[in-house]
C-alpha cells in the first residue's frame, strides 16, 4: 500500500481489477500494488422510465458496458506500460444494490428488464403485505433488519412473478434464476450457459429482505410467507473469497473473481470504516452507514439494520446501521436535464455560490417518496418559501442544502440508535463523518454539510472509494493485501471541512427544514 514500500525498490507488477456497476454508469478500474489507479474506463447506459415512478435497466446493455469497460481500461493501462495481462491477480465486483432481475438458465436471456432500486411500482404489494401480515410494515425486521418497502428486492421479485407471463412460466418450469446485478454479472463472467456460477454475496443478499442476518442464509419462513421458491435464489458467499474464474471470451479470462460487495458496503471498506465509524456516499442517492462491529443493532429511529462486510468465509461478520436517501445527486441531474437551470452538474457550485443563503427557500426532493428516517412513499417533492426575490441561484443552493439536511436527519437517528458507546470520536470529542462519491468534489456542498452537522467532514484524496473497496476485498482473498494494509492509517492527504455556522442559526435552519419535510406527506394522489 502507499507509503509502506521502500521508495527505491521497484514495486511488483501486481494488479487488481474492480468492476463498479452503478445506477447510471459502469466502470472498470485497475489498481497497482500501492492501490493507485493505473487504468480505468467508464460507460453510461440507458435509464428507462415506462411510467411515473418506474425505473428500469436493460441487463444486456449493462453486461455489454462491463465488457467495454474492461477492454478499454486494460488497453489504456497496457499502453502506459503496465503488464496487466501478466500481473492481474484478481477482480472485485461492486454494484447498485436491490435492483432486481430474472433470467432464463436455458437461454441466458433476461426475462424482463431489471427493476431498479428506486422504482416504486410495488407500493400496492407493500400495502397488501402490511395489511395481511401480523407484524405489519416491520413484520420481517427481526430476521432481515428491513421494513417492507418498495426499495428492496423481494417486493420487486413478487411484482415480476405476478405481472410478467414469461417470468411466471419460467418459474413454473424451473428455468428462472433470480439475482441482483452482481449475480447476473458473475453468472455471465464465469461461463453463462456453460457452467456460469449462480451466486451473490452477503451484503447484496442482506438487501433483498430474504436473508436472515444471523444465519447469513435465505430465511425459509420468509420465503414460505412470500411464496418464493428457494430454487431460483443464488448461493450466498462472503465478500472476500475466490468465487470462480473468468471464462474464455473475456479480455481478462482465467483471472479469479475474489471480491463482491454491494456499492455502499464496498465504500465502507474503501473508507476503512471500523466499529463506531461512519461514511456517507453521495451519488444518485446518498447512503450513510455506521459500522456497529459484530453486534446486530436494531434501529428504533427509522434506520436499517444491515451487513457492513464479511472479509472471508470464516471471518467475523461486521454489521451496520444504514440510512438510505433516494435522491441526492439525482436532484442536481433534475436541475440540469429537466429544468435546464444548469448545463453540467459541476456548474451548480458556482451558481449556488452567487448567494450567501437560500433566501428562505427549502427544497425537499421527495420525487419517489422519502426513505430514511421517514419512510413515506406518499411523499412528493416540494419547494417552499419562494418569493419574487427568489432566483435560480437560491434554488440551486436549496438543492445542495437538501442533500445535507437529509444526511443530517439520518445521522441524528444514528446517534440515537448507536449511543455514546457505539461511536468513535476524535481527540476533540467530535464525531467525524467520512465522505465519498462524485458529488463530494463540490466544496460548497461539503462545507454546508459540516455546517449543518456541527462537526467535521473528512474527504479522502481518492473519493471513488466504492471501486477501491471491491479491489481491497478481491486482493485480500488472493494475498495481494492484508487486513492490516487495508485498515492502516492512510498517508494520502485528506481535506477536512470544519463547521463555521453558529448553533442558533443551525437550529433555526433545521426547524425550517423539518417544516418543509412535513409539507411533502400525503401528496401521491394529486390530480394530473
C-alpha atoms as one frame of an Amber mdcrd trajectory, in Angstrom:
protein
   0.000   0.000   0.000   1.003   3.650  -0.334   3.842   4.626   1.933   4.559
   1.048   3.007   7.318   0.273   0.497  10.891   1.485   0.283  10.776   4.295
  -2.259  13.865   2.983  -4.062  12.507  -0.537  -4.578  10.593  -1.158  -7.781
   7.010  -2.180  -6.982   5.993  -5.584  -8.335   3.819  -5.740 -11.463   0.803
  -6.823  -9.444  -2.666  -5.533 -10.281  -6.226  -5.919  -9.041  -9.253  -5.005
 -11.170 -12.555  -3.617  -9.955 -15.899  -3.683 -11.760 -18.047  -0.840 -10.416
 -21.566  -1.271 -11.798 -23.611   1.736 -10.666 -27.095   3.112 -11.216 -26.209
   5.353 -14.150 -22.814   4.102 -15.331 -20.387   1.183 -15.306 -16.646   1.466
 -14.688 -13.639  -0.820 -14.605 -10.595   0.343 -12.661  -7.182  -1.286 -12.397
  -5.140  -0.753  -9.216  -1.445  -1.426  -8.699   0.108  -2.943  -5.556   0.035
   0.511  -3.875  -3.720   0.795  -4.572  -3.161   3.526  -7.166  -5.323   3.582
 -10.307  -3.297   2.745 -13.435  -6.177   2.402 -15.891  -9.929   2.996 -15.982
 -12.869   3.359 -18.317 -16.472   4.457 -17.757 -19.639   3.996 -19.813 -23.087
   5.460 -19.137 -26.127   3.359 -20.007 -29.833   3.935 -20.658 -32.399   4.687
 -17.951 -35.916   3.554 -18.881 -38.986   5.232 -17.315 -42.014   3.255 -18.621
 -44.418   5.001 -16.218 -44.243   7.641 -13.485 -42.186   6.228 -10.598 -40.976
   3.242 -12.638 -37.254   2.860 -13.429 -35.692   0.015 -15.438 -32.338  -1.057
 -16.871 -31.565  -3.403 -19.759 -29.410  -6.228 -18.301 -27.857  -6.956 -21.716
 -26.780  -3.318 -22.071 -25.249  -3.468 -18.576 -23.360  -6.658 -19.499 -22.060
  -5.017 -22.696 -20.975  -1.947 -20.708 -18.906  -4.164 -18.396 -17.219  -5.832
 -21.377 -16.409  -2.468 -22.976 -15.039  -1.003 -19.742 -12.765  -3.983 -19.082
 -11.395  -3.970 -22.632 -10.769  -0.198 -22.729  -9.236   0.026 -19.236  -6.835
  -2.864 -19.927  -5.941  -1.255 -23.248  -5.190   2.116 -21.573  -3.107   0.586
 -18.763  -1.141  -1.580 -21.198  -0.447   1.459 -23.381   1.010   3.194 -20.308
   3.486   0.360 -19.772   1.615  -1.781 -17.252   1.704  -5.529 -17.968  -1.881
  -6.103 -16.855  -2.292  -9.385 -18.743   0.602 -10.884 -16.783   0.113  -9.120
 -13.451  -3.683  -9.083 -12.935  -4.188 -11.282  -9.851  -7.867 -10.800  -9.077
 -11.046  -8.906  -9.907 -13.562  -7.481  -7.453 -17.137  -6.514  -8.232 -19.346
  -3.871  -6.670 -22.830  -2.992  -7.818 -26.020  -0.987  -7.389 -27.944  -2.876
  -4.726 -31.567  -4.118  -4.661 -32.011  -3.757  -8.451 -33.798  -6.973  -9.362
 -33.941  -9.267 -12.378 -34.680 -12.802 -13.513 -33.196 -14.643 -16.441 -33.605
 -17.993 -18.184 -30.976 -20.601 -17.366 -31.695 -22.355 -20.669 -31.342 -19.331
 -22.965 -29.260 -16.995 -20.772 -31.584 -14.117 -21.697 -33.300 -11.750 -19.241
 -36.997 -12.463 -18.729 -37.701  -8.752 -18.219 -35.765  -5.526 -17.770 -34.156
  -5.113 -14.351 -36.339  -3.180 -11.894 -34.119  -0.504 -10.334 -33.815   0.053
  -6.572 -35.617   3.444  -6.650 -38.610   2.101  -8.634 -41.906   2.407  -6.684
 -44.274   0.227  -8.748 -44.531  -2.261  -5.870 -46.268   0.144  -3.447 -49.597
  -1.726  -3.725 -47.823  -5.034  -2.982 -46.228  -3.408   0.066 -49.572  -2.088
   1.331 -51.176  -5.539   0.929 -48.331  -7.264   2.799 -48.519  -4.676   5.591
 -52.256  -5.310   5.886 -52.088  -9.114   5.693 -49.071  -9.848   7.905 -49.404
  -9.714  11.706 -46.226  -7.627  12.097 -47.359  -5.041   9.543 -44.606  -2.960
   7.971 -41.972  -4.330  10.373 -43.001  -7.995  10.014 -39.576  -9.131   8.710
 -37.365  -6.674  10.634 -36.393  -9.215  13.289 -34.905 -11.602  10.709 -33.666
  -9.354   7.897 -33.377  -5.903   9.518 -35.537  -4.267   6.836 -39.086  -2.886
   6.771 -41.483  -3.822   3.978 -40.690  -1.275   1.258 -40.633  -0.737  -2.499
 -36.849  -0.304  -2.057 -35.934  -3.944  -1.501 -35.625  -6.812  -3.961 -38.290
  -9.146  -2.553 -41.216  -6.883  -3.454 -39.779  -6.321  -6.944 -39.451 -10.102
  -7.385 -43.086 -10.572  -6.308 -44.191  -7.956  -8.853 -42.312  -9.733 -11.653
 -43.798 -13.112 -10.668 -47.315 -11.655 -10.545 -47.240  -9.443 -13.649 -44.883
 -10.900 -16.269 -46.054 -14.043 -18.100 -42.544 -15.045 -19.165 -41.435 -14.942
 -15.541 -44.454 -16.957 -14.339 -43.810 -19.649 -16.967 -40.054 -19.818 -16.313
 -40.524 -20.109 -12.536 -43.117 -22.859 -13.030 -40.826 -24.734 -15.456 -37.792
 -24.427 -13.141 -36.000 -22.304 -15.750 -35.795 -18.990 -13.836 -32.792 -17.598
 -11.999 -33.224 -14.601  -9.691 -30.458 -12.192  -8.885 -29.358  -8.688  -8.154
 -26.899  -7.227 -10.703 -23.878  -8.908  -9.069 -25.436 -12.356  -9.641 -26.202
 -11.605 -13.294 -22.663 -10.381 -13.980 -20.907 -13.232 -12.124 -23.069 -15.830
 -13.897 -22.043 -14.387 -17.273 -18.397 -13.770 -16.340 -17.942 -17.364 -15.143
 -19.469 -19.100 -18.153 -23.129 -18.208 -18.519 -24.857 -21.125 -20.231 -21.613
 -23.100 -19.941 -21.406 -23.577 -16.197 -21.922 -19.991 -15.009 -21.987 -19.691
 -11.219 -25.241 -18.533  -9.656 -24.065 -16.699  -6.519 -24.490 -13.479  -4.569
 -22.645 -12.099  -1.567 -23.832 -11.472   1.985 -24.083  -7.686   1.531 -26.234
  -7.833  -1.601 -28.314 -10.671  -0.123 -28.902  -8.576   3.000 -30.768  -6.047
   0.831 -33.317  -8.470  -0.614 -35.495  -8.767   2.548 -34.982 -12.535   2.223
 -31.702 -13.198   4.107 -31.524 -13.966   7.809 -28.957 -11.571   9.315 -27.865
 -14.090  11.959 -27.509 -17.238   9.817 -26.436 -15.354   6.637 -28.640 -17.719
   4.636 -32.022 -17.408   2.931 -34.736 -17.313   5.589 -37.051 -20.239   4.885
 -40.122 -18.926   6.807 -39.855 -15.626   4.872 -39.664 -17.470   1.534 -42.708
 -19.548   2.511 -44.697 -16.467   3.611 -43.965 -14.678   0.313 -44.334 -17.763
  -1.916 -40.793 -17.579  -3.327 -39.213 -20.856  -4.479 -35.714 -21.281  -2.958
 -34.542 -22.948  -6.200 -34.477 -19.626  -8.061 -32.156 -17.999  -5.498 -28.353
 -17.784  -5.769 -25.878 -19.285  -3.294 -24.667 -16.733  -0.696 -20.888 -16.265
  -0.271 -18.700 -13.887   1.774 -17.341 -10.574   0.458 -13.763 -11.813   0.104
 -13.167 -15.304  -1.272 -12.376 -16.868  -4.632 -15.797 -17.324  -6.249 -14.658
 -18.595  -9.647 -12.512 -17.772 -12.651 -13.497 -15.602 -15.586 -14.301 -17.716
 -18.639 -12.798 -17.542 -22.114 -14.117 -14.808 -24.408 -13.306 -12.036 -21.924
 -10.132  -9.911 -22.106  -9.299 -10.986 -18.545 -10.106 -14.708 -18.847  -8.781
 -17.087 -16.172  -8.464 -14.295 -13.571 -10.318 -15.130 -10.327 -13.321 -13.099
  -9.167 -12.496 -12.928  -5.467 -14.407  -9.967  -4.081 -18.064  -8.937  -4.269
 -19.909  -6.257  -2.298 -22.918  -4.017  -2.753 -21.758  -0.495  -3.550 -22.313
   1.039  -0.107 -20.562  -1.823   1.674 -17.651  -1.510  -0.746 -17.429   2.203
   0.069 -17.283   1.338   3.787 -14.334  -0.945   3.125 -12.713   1.597   0.792
 -13.013   4.154   3.616 -11.620   1.564   6.079 -14.590   2.129   8.414 -14.142
   0.074  11.557 -16.524  -0.278  14.510 -18.018   3.072  15.518 -17.019   4.855
  12.300 -19.400   6.131   9.615 -19.275   7.146   5.978 -21.646   8.940   3.639
 -21.557   8.283  -0.102 -23.056  10.973  -2.332 -24.154   9.564  -5.681 -27.568
   9.311  -7.348 -28.830   8.853  -3.803 -26.911   9.246  -0.553 -26.115   6.377
   1.773 -24.843   6.692   5.321 -23.511   3.600   7.100 -22.192   3.217  10.654
 -20.164   0.083  11.400 -21.611  -1.498  14.579 -19.000  -4.262  14.748 -20.127
  -7.831  15.341 -23.354  -6.699  17.021 -26.705  -6.542  15.258 -28.223  -3.209
  16.323 -31.953  -2.878  15.706 -32.936   0.704  14.945 -35.720   2.456  16.834
 -35.369   5.610  14.745 -36.141   4.663  11.147 -32.782   3.211  10.063 -31.998
  -0.153   8.501 -30.026  -2.917  10.155 -27.725  -4.427   7.574 -24.356  -6.027
   6.970 -21.177  -3.980   6.752 -18.887  -6.720   5.382 -17.586 -10.234   5.977
 -13.996 -10.492   4.730 -13.743 -14.255   4.210 -15.849 -17.398   4.550 -14.669
 -17.922   8.154 -14.124 -14.245   9.011 -16.281 -12.442  11.593 -19.302 -10.543
  10.287 -19.406  -6.773  10.729 -22.888  -5.265  10.843 -24.052  -1.710  10.218
 -26.843   0.783  10.680 -27.803   2.410   7.400 -29.786   5.411   6.353 -30.673
   5.476   2.655 -31.618   8.676   0.843 -33.269   8.124  -2.537 -32.498  11.475
  -4.153 -29.200  13.316  -3.673 -27.116  13.890  -6.816 -30.217  12.972  -8.827
 -31.716  16.327  -7.797 -28.786  18.076  -9.453 -29.377  15.978 -12.588 -33.032
  17.062 -12.438 -31.987  20.736 -12.353 -29.787  20.060 -15.376 -31.883  17.691
 -17.507 -35.497  18.522 -16.658 -35.333  22.232 -15.835 -32.255  23.322 -17.805
 -31.117  25.542 -14.909 -27.527  24.331 -15.382 -25.775  22.767 -18.370 -23.412
  20.483 -16.417 -23.648  19.106 -12.878 -20.405  20.844 -11.896 -21.964  24.274
 -12.628 -24.187  24.061  -9.552 -21.381  25.006  -7.149 -20.691  28.292  -8.941
 -24.382  29.131  -9.292 -25.170  28.344  -5.637 -22.130  30.385  -4.526 -23.621
  33.536  -6.082 -25.839  33.863  -2.984 -24.936  33.544   0.693 -28.148  31.761
   1.661 -31.225  30.227   0.054 -33.234  33.351   0.870 -35.652  31.237   2.904
 -36.226  28.654   0.136 -36.348  24.978   1.192 -36.383  22.164  -1.346 -37.277
  18.560  -0.439 -36.527  16.118  -3.309 -39.159  13.510  -2.435 -39.544  12.600
  -6.115 -40.370   8.944  -5.378 -41.248   9.279  -1.698 -38.833   9.590   1.224
 -36.545   6.859   2.548 -34.776   7.017   5.958 -35.685   8.050   8.529 -39.184
   8.989   7.313 -40.206   6.011   5.112 -43.074   7.811   3.376 -43.836   6.558
  -0.119 -46.770   9.000  -0.234 -44.356  11.970  -0.128 -43.653  14.053  -3.219
 -41.167  16.841  -3.898 -41.805  20.382  -2.658 -40.064  23.743  -2.918 -41.332
  26.233  -0.320 -40.548  29.800   0.728 -40.493  31.121  -2.850 -40.935  34.898
  -3.280 -40.303  37.395  -6.101 -36.807  37.721  -4.599 -36.064  34.044  -5.325
 -33.550  33.404  -8.124 -32.205  30.248  -9.726 -29.104  30.664  -7.520 -31.298
  30.404  -4.391 -32.951  27.266  -5.743 -29.563  25.748  -6.680 -28.316  26.385
  -3.143 -31.531  24.913  -1.701 -30.941  21.748  -3.755 -27.427  21.399  -2.283
 -28.764  22.049   1.212 -31.451  19.390   0.733 -28.766  16.734   0.296 -27.060
  17.837   3.522 -30.262  18.148   5.560 -31.197  14.577   4.611 -27.777  13.297
   5.730 -28.168  15.241   8.988 -31.573  13.590   9.614 -30.027  10.146   9.175
 -27.005  10.892  11.371 -29.263  12.212  14.156 -31.086   8.859  14.094 -27.761
   7.001  14.085 -26.510   8.881  17.148 -29.729   7.913  18.992 -29.507   4.231
  17.985 -25.761   3.730  18.498 -25.396   5.775  21.674 -22.124   7.146  23.023
 -20.501   3.703  23.244 -21.265   2.863  19.629 -19.378   5.789  18.085 -15.699
   6.671  17.762 -14.851  10.355  18.312 -11.712  12.378  17.600  -9.456  13.890
  20.266 -11.732  16.963  20.431 -14.720  14.746  21.230 -16.248  15.263  17.756
 -17.912  12.598  15.646 -16.231  12.711  12.230 -18.124  11.855   9.035 -16.086
  10.335   6.188 -17.444  11.219   2.761 -17.001   9.902  -0.759 -18.702   9.717
  -4.155 -18.706  12.007  -7.173 -20.646  14.896  -5.596 -18.020  15.390  -2.869
 -15.779  17.314  -5.307 -18.228  20.160  -4.612 -16.507  22.114  -1.812 -19.594
  24.206  -1.100 -21.669  21.048  -0.596 -19.093  19.687   1.863 -18.934  22.974
   3.798 -22.745  23.116   4.020 -22.669  19.518   5.291 -20.173  20.351   8.057
 -22.180  23.469   8.994 -25.471  21.579   9.305 -23.876  18.703  11.249 -21.883
  20.968  13.529 -18.971  18.524  13.243 -16.095  17.832  10.819 -16.439  16.217
   7.402 -13.394  14.398   6.010 -12.926  13.852   2.268 -10.172  11.396   1.259
  -7.691  12.062  -1.547  -9.401   9.312  -3.610 -13.160   9.957  -3.468 -14.027
   6.879  -5.552 -13.883   4.527  -2.579 -16.558   2.132  -3.866 -14.343   0.651
  -6.580 -11.391   0.677  -4.180 -13.363  -1.333  -1.599 -14.159  -4.050  -4.148
 -10.483  -4.148  -5.151  -9.446  -4.449  -1.485 -11.820  -7.399  -0.952 -10.557
  -9.173  -4.091  -6.882  -8.513  -3.318  -7.306  -9.654   0.279  -8.679 -13.032
  -0.832  -5.651 -13.826  -3.021  -2.948 -12.401  -0.748  -2.178  -9.156  -2.598
  -3.042  -7.213   0.588  -3.651  -7.975   4.240  -6.307  -6.537   6.554  -3.546
  -4.521   8.228  -2.782  -2.940   4.834  -6.439  -2.078   4.260  -7.186  -0.656
   7.707  -3.842   1.100   8.220  -3.926   4.872   8.590  -3.550   6.230   5.049
  -0.785   8.749   4.413  -2.565  10.420   1.495  -3.816  13.895   2.273  -7.455
  14.252   3.215  -9.436  17.508   3.154 -11.209  18.416   6.395 -14.253  20.734
   6.392 -14.941  22.249   9.825 -18.265  23.874  10.740 -18.471  27.690  10.719
 -22.219  28.139  11.347 -23.273  29.156  14.878 -25.542  26.848  16.876 -28.570
  29.164  16.923 -28.578  29.583  13.116 -28.172  25.824  12.695 -31.186  25.094
  14.896 -33.356  27.631  13.054 -32.448  26.133   9.664 -33.134  22.584  10.910
 -36.560  23.606  12.242 -37.415  25.170   8.868 -36.259  22.001   7.070 -38.498
  19.820   9.264 -41.424  22.097   8.422 -40.655  21.664   4.705 -40.453  17.851
   5.047 -43.868  17.765   6.753 -45.346  19.508   3.692 -44.331  16.597   1.418
 -46.579  13.990   3.060 -49.786  12.598   1.546 -49.230  14.050  -1.925 -49.029
  10.850  -4.007 -52.604  11.134  -5.291 -52.520  14.728  -6.531 -54.578  15.017
  -9.708 -52.726  15.156 -13.027
